[in-house]
Coordinates of C-alpha atoms and ligand atoms in Angstrom, one line a residue:
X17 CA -6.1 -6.2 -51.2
X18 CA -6.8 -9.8 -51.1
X19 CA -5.2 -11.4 -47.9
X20 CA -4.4 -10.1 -44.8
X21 CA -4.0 -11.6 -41.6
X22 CA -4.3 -10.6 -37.9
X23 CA -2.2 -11.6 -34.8
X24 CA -2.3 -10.8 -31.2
X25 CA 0.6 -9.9 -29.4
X26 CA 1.4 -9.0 -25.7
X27 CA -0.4 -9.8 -22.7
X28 CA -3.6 -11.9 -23.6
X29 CA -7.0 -10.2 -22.3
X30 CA -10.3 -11.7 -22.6
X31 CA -12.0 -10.4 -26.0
X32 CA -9.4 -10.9 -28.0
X33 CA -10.7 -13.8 -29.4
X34 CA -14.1 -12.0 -30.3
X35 CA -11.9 -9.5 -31.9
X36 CA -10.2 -12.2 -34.0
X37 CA -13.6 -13.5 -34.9
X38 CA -14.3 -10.4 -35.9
X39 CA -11.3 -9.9 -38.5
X40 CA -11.8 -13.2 -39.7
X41 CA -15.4 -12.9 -40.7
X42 CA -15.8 -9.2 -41.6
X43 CA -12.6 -9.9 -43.8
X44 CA -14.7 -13.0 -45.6
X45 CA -17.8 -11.2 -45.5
X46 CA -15.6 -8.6 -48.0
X47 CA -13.9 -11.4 -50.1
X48 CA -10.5 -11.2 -48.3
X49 CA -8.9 -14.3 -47.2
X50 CA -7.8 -14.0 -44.0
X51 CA -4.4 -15.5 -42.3
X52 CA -4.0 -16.1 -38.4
X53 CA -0.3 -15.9 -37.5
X54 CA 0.1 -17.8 -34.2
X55 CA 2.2 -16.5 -31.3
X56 CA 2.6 -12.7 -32.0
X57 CA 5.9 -11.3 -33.9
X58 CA 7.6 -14.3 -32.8
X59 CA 5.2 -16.8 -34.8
X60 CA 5.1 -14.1 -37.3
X61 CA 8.8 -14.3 -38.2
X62 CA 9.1 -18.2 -38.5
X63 CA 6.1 -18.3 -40.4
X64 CA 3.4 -20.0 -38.5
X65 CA 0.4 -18.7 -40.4
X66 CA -2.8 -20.4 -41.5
X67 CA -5.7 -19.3 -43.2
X68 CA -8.8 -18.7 -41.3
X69 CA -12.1 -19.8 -42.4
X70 CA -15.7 -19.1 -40.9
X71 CA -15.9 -22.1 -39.0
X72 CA -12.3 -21.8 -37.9
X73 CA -13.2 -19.1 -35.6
X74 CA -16.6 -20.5 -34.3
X75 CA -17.4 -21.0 -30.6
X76 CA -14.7 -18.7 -29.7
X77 CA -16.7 -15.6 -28.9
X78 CA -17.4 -16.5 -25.5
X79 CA -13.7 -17.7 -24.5
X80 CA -11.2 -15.7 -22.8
X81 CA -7.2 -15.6 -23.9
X82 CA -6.5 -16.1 -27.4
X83 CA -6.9 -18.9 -30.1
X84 CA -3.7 -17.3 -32.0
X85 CA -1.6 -17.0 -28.7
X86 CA 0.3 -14.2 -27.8
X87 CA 4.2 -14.0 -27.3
X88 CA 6.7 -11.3 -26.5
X89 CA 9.3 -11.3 -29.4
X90 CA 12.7 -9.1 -28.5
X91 CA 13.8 -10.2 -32.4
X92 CA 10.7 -8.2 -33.5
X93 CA 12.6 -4.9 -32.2
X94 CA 15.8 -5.7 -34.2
X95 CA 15.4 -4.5 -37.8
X96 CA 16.6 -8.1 -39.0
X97 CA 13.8 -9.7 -37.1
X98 CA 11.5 -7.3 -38.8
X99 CA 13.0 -7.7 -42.2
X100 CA 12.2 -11.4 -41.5
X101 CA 8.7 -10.8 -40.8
X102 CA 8.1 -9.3 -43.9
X103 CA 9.7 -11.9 -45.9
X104 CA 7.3 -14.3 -44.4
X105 CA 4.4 -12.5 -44.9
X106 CA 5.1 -11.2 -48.9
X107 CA 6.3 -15.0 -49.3
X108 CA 2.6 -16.0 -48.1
X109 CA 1.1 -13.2 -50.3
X110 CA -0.3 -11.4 -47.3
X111 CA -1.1 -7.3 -47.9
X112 CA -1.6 -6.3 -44.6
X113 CA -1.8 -7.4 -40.9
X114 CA -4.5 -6.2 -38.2
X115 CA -2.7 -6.2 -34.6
X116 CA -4.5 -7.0 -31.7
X117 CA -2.9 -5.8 -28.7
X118 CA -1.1 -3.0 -26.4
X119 CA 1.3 -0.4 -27.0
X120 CA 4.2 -2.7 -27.2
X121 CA 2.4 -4.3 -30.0
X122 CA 1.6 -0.9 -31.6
X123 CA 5.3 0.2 -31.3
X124 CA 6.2 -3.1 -33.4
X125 CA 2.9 -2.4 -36.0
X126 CA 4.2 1.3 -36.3
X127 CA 7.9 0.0 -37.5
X128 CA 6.5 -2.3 -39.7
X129 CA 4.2 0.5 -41.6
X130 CA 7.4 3.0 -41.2
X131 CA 9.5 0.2 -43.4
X132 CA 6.7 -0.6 -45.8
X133 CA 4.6 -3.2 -44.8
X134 CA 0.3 -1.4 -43.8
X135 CA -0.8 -2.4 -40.5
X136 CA -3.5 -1.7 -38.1
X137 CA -3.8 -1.8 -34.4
X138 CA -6.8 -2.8 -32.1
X139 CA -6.7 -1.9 -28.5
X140 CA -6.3 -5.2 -26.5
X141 CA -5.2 -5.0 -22.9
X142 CA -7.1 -5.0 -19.4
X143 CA -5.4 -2.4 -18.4
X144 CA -6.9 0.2 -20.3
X145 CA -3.8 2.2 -20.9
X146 CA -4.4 3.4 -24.6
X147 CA -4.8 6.6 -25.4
X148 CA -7.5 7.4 -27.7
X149 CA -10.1 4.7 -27.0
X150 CA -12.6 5.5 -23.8
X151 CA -11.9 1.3 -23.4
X152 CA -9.5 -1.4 -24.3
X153 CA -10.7 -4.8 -24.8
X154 CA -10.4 -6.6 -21.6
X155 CA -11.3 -4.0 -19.4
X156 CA -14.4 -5.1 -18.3
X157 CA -13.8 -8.2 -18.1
X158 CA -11.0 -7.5 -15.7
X159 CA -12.8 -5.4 -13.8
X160 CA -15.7 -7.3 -13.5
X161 CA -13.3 -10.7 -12.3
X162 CA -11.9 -7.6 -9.7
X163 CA -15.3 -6.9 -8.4
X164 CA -16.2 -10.3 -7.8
X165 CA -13.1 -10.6 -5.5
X166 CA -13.7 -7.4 -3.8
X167 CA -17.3 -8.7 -2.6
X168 CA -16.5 -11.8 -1.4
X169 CA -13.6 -10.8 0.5
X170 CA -15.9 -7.6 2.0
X171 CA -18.2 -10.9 4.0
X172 CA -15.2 -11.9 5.5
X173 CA -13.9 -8.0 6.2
X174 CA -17.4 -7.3 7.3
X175 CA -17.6 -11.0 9.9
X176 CA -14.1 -10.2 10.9
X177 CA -14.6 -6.5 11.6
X178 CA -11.0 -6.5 9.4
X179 CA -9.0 -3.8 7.0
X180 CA -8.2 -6.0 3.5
X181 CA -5.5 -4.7 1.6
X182 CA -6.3 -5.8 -2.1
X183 CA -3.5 -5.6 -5.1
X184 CA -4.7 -5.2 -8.6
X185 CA -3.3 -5.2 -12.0
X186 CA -1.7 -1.5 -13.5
X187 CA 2.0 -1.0 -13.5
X188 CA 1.1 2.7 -15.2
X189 CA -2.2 3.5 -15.2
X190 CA -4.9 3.4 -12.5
X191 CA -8.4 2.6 -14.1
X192 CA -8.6 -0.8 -13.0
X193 CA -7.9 0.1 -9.3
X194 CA -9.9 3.1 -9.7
X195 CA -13.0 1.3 -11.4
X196 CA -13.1 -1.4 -9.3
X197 CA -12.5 1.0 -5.6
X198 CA -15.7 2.5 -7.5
X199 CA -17.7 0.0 -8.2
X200 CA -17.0 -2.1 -4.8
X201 CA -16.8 0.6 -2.3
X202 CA -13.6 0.8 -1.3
X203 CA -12.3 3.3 1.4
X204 CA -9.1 4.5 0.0
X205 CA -8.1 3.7 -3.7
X206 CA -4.0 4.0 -4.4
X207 CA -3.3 4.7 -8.4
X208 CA 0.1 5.8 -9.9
X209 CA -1.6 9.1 -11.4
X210 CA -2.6 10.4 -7.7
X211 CA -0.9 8.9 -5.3
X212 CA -2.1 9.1 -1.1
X213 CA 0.6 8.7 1.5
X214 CA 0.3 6.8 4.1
X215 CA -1.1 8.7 6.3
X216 CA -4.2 10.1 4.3
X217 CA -4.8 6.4 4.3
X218 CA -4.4 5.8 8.1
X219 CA -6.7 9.1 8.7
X220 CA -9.3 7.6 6.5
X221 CA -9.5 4.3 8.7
X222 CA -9.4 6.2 12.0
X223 CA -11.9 8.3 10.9
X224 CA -14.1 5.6 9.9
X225 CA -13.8 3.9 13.1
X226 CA -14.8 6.8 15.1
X227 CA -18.1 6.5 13.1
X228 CA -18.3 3.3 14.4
X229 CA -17.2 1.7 10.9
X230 CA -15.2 -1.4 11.6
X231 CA -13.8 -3.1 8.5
X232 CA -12.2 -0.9 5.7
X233 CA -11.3 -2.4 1.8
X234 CA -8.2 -0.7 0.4
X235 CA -7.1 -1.0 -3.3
X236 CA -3.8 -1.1 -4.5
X237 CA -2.7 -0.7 -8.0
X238 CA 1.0 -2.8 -8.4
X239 CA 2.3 1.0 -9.9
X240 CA 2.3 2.2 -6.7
X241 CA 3.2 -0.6 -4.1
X242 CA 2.8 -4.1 -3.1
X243 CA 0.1 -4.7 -0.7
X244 CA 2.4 -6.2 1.7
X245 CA 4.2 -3.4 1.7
X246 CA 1.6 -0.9 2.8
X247 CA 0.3 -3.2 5.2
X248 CA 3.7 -3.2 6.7
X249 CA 3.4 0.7 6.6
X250 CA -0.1 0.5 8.3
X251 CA 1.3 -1.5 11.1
X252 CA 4.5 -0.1 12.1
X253 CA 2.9 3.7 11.8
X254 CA -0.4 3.2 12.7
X255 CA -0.4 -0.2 14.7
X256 CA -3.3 -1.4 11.9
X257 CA -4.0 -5.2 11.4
X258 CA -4.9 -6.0 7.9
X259 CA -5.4 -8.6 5.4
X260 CA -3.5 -8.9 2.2
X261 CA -5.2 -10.6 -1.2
X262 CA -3.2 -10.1 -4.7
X263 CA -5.2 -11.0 -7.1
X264 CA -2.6 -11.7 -9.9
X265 CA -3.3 -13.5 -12.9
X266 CA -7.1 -14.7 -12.4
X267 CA -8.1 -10.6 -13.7
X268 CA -6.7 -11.8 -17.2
X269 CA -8.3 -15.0 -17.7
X270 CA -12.1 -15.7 -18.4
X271 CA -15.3 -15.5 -20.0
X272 CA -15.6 -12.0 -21.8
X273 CA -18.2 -9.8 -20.8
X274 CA -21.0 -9.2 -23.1
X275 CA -19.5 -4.9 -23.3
X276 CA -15.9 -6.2 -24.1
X277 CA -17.5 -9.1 -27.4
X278 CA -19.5 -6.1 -28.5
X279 CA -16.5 -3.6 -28.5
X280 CA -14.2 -6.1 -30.2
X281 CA -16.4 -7.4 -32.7
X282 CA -17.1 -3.7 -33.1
X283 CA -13.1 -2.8 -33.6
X284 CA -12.1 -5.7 -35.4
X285 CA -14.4 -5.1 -38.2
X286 CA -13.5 -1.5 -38.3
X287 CA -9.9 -2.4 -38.6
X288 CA -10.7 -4.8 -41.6
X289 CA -12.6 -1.4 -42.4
X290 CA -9.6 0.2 -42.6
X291 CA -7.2 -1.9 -44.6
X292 CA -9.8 -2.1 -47.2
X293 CA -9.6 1.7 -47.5
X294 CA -5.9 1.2 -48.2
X295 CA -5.3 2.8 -44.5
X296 CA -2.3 2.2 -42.5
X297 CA -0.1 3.4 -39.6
X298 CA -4.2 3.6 -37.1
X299 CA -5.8 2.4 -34.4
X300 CA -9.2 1.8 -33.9
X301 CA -11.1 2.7 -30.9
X302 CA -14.4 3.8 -28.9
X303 CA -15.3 7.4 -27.8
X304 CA -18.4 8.3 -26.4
X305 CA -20.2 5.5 -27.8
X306 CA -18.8 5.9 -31.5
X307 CA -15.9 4.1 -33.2
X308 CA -13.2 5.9 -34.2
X309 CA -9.8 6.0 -35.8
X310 CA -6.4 7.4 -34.5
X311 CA -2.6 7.6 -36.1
X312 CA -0.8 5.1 -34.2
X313 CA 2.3 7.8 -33.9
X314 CA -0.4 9.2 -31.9
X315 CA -1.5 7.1 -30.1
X316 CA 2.1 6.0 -28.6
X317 CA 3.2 9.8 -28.7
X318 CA 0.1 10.6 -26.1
X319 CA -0.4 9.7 -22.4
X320 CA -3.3 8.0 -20.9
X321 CA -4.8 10.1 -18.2
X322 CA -7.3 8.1 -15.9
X323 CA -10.9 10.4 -15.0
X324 CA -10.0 13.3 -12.6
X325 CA -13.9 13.3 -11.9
X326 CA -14.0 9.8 -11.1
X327 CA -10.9 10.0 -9.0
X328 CA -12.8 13.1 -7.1
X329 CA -16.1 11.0 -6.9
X330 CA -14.4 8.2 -5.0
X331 CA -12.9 10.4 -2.5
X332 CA -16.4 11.8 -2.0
X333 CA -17.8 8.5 -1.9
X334 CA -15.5 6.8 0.5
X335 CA -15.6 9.2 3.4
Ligands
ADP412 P1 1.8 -5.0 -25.1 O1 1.5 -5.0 -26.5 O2 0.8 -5.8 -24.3 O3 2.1 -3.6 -24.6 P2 4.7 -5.7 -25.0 O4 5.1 -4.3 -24.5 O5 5.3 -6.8 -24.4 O6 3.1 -5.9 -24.9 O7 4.9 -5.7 -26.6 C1 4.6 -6.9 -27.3 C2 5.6 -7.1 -28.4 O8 5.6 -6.0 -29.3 C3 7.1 -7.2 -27.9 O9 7.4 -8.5 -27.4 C4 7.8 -6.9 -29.3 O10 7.8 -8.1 -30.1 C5 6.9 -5.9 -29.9 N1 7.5 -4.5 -29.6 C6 7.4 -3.8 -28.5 N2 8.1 -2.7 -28.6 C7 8.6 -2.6 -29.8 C8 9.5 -1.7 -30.5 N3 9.9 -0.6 -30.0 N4 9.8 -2.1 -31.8 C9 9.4 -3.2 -32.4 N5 8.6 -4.1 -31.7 C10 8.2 -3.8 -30.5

């Protein structure tokens, strides 16, 4: 082993770049020479590569997004595209390829191993749907931007004596709603993996009120509606006046916490680990504190559950 080189790929999440950093250096402190293919698979297959050196990945810890960019590549899926990719990296004399990103990106990193070419994957995504890792890069960073929103918008809920409806990231999996309906107090928390109809939520309020509680926060991960639809649903059942906010993009972007430079510094030089052990086909991640290592087939063969107990403690929480 003597090059290697390391991409991200999907949606960008802040830490990746601190996870690139990672590679880079590890890989140099071991003698490698490391390669960073711009743009995902897409960059990949036409070639745009460039070695890394120490300095090239200085003053990036700190940054959010990626220095490599990401893309989505639908050639990467065809076995031509693929065939491509590892033309341009045996013509560059690269051995293997560290792949920072979600399951998408691990699908793709799985093909590659499957037709020859060693490849590791490093959990990057805010949404924290990976199984085998406790925590994806991103996550909380993302959660942190989340709770941010959710106090500022509580002053105004709490002046205006107003239910806000707040959308999150999570098309499948719940942790960012869950997390951040935790951490910020939230009355009633809606996540694909247990979902509340529309009249638990409408008890909730009215109980509330009859406490004498007069503003309510309500978070709504995209899986399971928009917020504009269950506001709709809160006033025509329920004659309920809210306040919508979708967060959107902003929970990707920004500086990375100091938990999610730690954990990908902490995964990208395992990965490096790894390929210098002549592994292939894994995926690094964090469990109970400790790195460890998972088969990729694994990985994309299990499901993601969020924490029952946390789901529970919310519910307890939130009366
Ligand atoms: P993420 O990695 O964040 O889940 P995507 O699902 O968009 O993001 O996947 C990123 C890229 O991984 C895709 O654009 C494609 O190039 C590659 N990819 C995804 N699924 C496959 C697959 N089944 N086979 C080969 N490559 C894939």
């Amino acid at each position: 082993m003597k090059r290697i080189g390391v991409l991200t790929s999907g949606g960008d999440a802040p830490g990746m770049n601190a996870a690139i950093r990672a590679v880079v250096r590890k890989g140099i402190y071991h003698g490698l020479e490391v390669y960073g293919i711009y743009q995902g698979y897409a960059g990949l297959i036409e070639g745009k590569m460039e070695k890394l050196e120490l300095g090239s990945v200085g003053d990036i810890i700190h940054r959010g997004g990626t220095m490599l960019y990401s893309a989505r590549c639908e050639a990467f899926k065809t076995e031509e595209g693929r065939k491509q990719a590892i033309e341009q990296l045996k013509k560059h004399e690269i051995d293997a390829l560290v792949v920072i990103g979600g399951d998408g990106s691990f699908r793709g990193a799985l093909k590659l191993c499957e037709e020859g070419f060693p490849a590791v994957g490093v959990p990057g995504t805010i949404d924290n749907d990976i199984p085998g890792t406790d925590f994806t890069i991103g996550f909380d960073t993302a959660l942190n931007t989340i709770i941010d929103a959710i106090d500022k918008i509580r002053d105004t809920a709490t002046s205006h004596e107003r239910t806000f409806i707040i959308e999150v990231m999570g098309r499948d999996a719940g942790d960012l709603a869950l997390w951040s309906g935790l951490a910020g107090g939230a009355e009633s928390i809606l996540i694909p993996e247990s979902p509340q109809d529309i009249d638990q939520i409408i008890e909730r309020i009215e109980q509330g009120r009859a406490r004498g509680k007069r503003h309510s926060i309500i978070i709504v991960a995209e899986g399971v509606s928009t917020a504009g639809d269950v506001a709709r649903r809160l006033k025509e059942k329920a004659s309920i006046e809210t306040r919508v906010t979708v967060l959107g993009h902003i929970q990707r972007g920004g500086q990375p916490t100091a938990f999610d430079r730690v954990l990908a510094s902490r995964l990208g030089a395992k990965a490096v680990d790894l390929l210098l052990n002549g592994e292939s086909g894994k995926m690094v991640g964090i469990r109970n504190n400790q790195i460890v290592v998972n088969d990729i087939r694994d990985v994309l063969t299990d499901r993601h559950n969020v924490e029952e107990s946390l789901v529970q403690l919310a519910r307890e929480l939130s009366i």
